[in-house]
C-alpha positions as a Python dict, from the first residue, in 0.01 Angstrom:
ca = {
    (1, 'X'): (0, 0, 0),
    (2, 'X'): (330, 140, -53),
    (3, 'X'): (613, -78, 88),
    (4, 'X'): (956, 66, 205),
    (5, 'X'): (1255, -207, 318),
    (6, 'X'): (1600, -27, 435),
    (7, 'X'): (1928, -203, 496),
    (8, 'X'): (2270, -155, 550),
    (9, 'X'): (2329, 7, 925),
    (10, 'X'): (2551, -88, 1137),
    (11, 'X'): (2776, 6, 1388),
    (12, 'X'): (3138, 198, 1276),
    (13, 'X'): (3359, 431, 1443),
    (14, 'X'): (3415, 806, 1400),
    (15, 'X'): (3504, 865, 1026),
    (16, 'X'): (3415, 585, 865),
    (17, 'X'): (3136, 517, 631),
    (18, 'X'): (2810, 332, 508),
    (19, 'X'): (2578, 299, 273),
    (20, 'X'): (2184, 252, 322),
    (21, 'X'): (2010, 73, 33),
    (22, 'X'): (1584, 130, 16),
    (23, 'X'): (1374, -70, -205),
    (24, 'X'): (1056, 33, -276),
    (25, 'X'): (726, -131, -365),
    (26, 'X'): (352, -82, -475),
    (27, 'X'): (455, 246, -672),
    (28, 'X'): (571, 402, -989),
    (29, 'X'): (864, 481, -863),
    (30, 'X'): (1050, 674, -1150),
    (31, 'X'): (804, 941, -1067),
    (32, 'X'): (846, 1010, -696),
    (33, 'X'): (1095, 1213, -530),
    (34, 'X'): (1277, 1006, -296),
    (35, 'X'): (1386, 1095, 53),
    (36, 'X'): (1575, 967, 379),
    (37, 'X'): (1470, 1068, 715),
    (38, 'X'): (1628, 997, 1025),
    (39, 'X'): (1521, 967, 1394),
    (40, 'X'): (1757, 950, 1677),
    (41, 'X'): (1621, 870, 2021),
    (42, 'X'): (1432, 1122, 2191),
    (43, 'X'): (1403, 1326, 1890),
    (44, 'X'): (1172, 1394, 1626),
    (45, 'X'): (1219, 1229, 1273),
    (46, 'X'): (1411, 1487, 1017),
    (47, 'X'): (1485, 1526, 662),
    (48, 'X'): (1871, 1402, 528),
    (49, 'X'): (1825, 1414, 188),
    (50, 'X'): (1625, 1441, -104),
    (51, 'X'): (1635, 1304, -502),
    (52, 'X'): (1391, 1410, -736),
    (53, 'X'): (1267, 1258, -1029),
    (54, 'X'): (1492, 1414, -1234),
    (55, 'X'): (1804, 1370, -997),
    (56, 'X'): (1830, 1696, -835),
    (57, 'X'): (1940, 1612, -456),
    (58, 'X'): (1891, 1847, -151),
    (59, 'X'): (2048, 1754, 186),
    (60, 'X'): (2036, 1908, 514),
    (61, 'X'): (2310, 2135, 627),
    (62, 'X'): (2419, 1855, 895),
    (63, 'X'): (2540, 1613, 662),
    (64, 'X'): (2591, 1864, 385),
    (65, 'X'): (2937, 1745, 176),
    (66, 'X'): (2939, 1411, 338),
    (67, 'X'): (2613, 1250, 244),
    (68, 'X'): (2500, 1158, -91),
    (69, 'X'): (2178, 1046, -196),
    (70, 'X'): (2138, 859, -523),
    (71, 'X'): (1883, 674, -734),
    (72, 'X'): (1843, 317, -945),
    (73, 'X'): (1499, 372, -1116),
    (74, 'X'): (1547, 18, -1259),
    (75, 'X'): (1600, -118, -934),
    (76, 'X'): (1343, 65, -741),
    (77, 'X'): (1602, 172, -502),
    (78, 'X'): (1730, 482, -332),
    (79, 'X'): (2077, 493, -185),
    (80, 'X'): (2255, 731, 98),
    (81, 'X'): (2579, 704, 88),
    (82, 'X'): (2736, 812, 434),
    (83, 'X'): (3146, 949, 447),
    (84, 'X'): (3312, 1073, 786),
    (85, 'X'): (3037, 992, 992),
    (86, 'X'): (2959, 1184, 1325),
    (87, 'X'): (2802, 1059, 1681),
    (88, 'X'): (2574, 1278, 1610),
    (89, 'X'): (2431, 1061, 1253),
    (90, 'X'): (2357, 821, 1545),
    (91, 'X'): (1980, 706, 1439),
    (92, 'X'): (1733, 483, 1283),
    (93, 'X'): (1715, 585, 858),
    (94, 'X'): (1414, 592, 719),
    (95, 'X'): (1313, 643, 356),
    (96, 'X'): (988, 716, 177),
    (97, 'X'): (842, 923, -124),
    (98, 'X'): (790, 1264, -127),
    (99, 'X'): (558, 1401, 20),
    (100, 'X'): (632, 1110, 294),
    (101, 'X'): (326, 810, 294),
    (102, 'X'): (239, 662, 648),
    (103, 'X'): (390, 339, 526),
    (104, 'X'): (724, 390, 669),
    (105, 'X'): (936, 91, 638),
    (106, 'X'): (1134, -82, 931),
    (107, 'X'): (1410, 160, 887),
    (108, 'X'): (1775, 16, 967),
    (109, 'X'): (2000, 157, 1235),
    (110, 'X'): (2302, 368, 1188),
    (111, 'X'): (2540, 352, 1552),
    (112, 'X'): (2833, 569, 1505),
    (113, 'X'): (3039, 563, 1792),
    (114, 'X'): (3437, 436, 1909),
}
C-alpha cells in the first residue's frame, strides 16, 4: 500500500509564496514519476505538475513560470515550490505517482487570499 503524507499549506496573501513537501512510502520511488494535483472546492481534482524519473518537469499552463516541482530521491520526497500565488491556487494539494494510485494522501491546504 502506497503511502502519500503532504505538508506545508497555509494561508498567505496575494504574491507570496509556499512550499509543499510529499513523502512517500511503500515504493521504489526513484522510479516513479511524481506529480501534484490539486482540488479546489466544487471542482474536480487537476494536474499542477509533473517530475519524471529523470527530472524532466511539466506544469500546467495556470501556474506555468511560477510553480516548480522538484525531487529528493534520497529523501523520498517531492517538492512544489509556489511564487506569486493567485486566489485562484486556492485548494487542497495532493501528490501521488504517475499514473496516480487510489492511495491519495491527506493532502494539505493551500488558502491564498488578503
Amino acid at each position: 500500500q502506497v503511502q502519500f503524507v503532504e505538508s506545508g499549506g497555509g494561508l498567505v496573501q496575494p504574491g507570496g509564496s509556499l512550499r509543499l513537501s510529499c513523502v512517500g512510502s511503500s515504493i521504489i520511488y526513484r522510479v516513479f514519476s511524481m506529480t501534484w494535483f490539486r482540488q479546489a472546492p466544487g471542482k474536480e481534482r487537476e494536474l499542477v505538475a509533473i517530475i519524471s524519473s529523470s527530472g524532466d518537469t511539466k506544469y500546467a499552463d495556470s501556474v506555468k513560470g511560477r510553480f516548480t516541482i522538484s525531487r529528493d530521491n534520497a529523501k523520498k520526497t517531492v517538492y512544489l515550490q509556489m511564487n506569486s500565488l493567485e486566489p485562484e491556487d486556492t485548494a487542497v494539494y495532493y501528490c501521488n505517482v504517475d499514473p496516480p494510485r487510489d492511495s491519495w494522501g491527506q493532502g494539505t491546504q493551500v488558502t491564498v487570499s488578503s
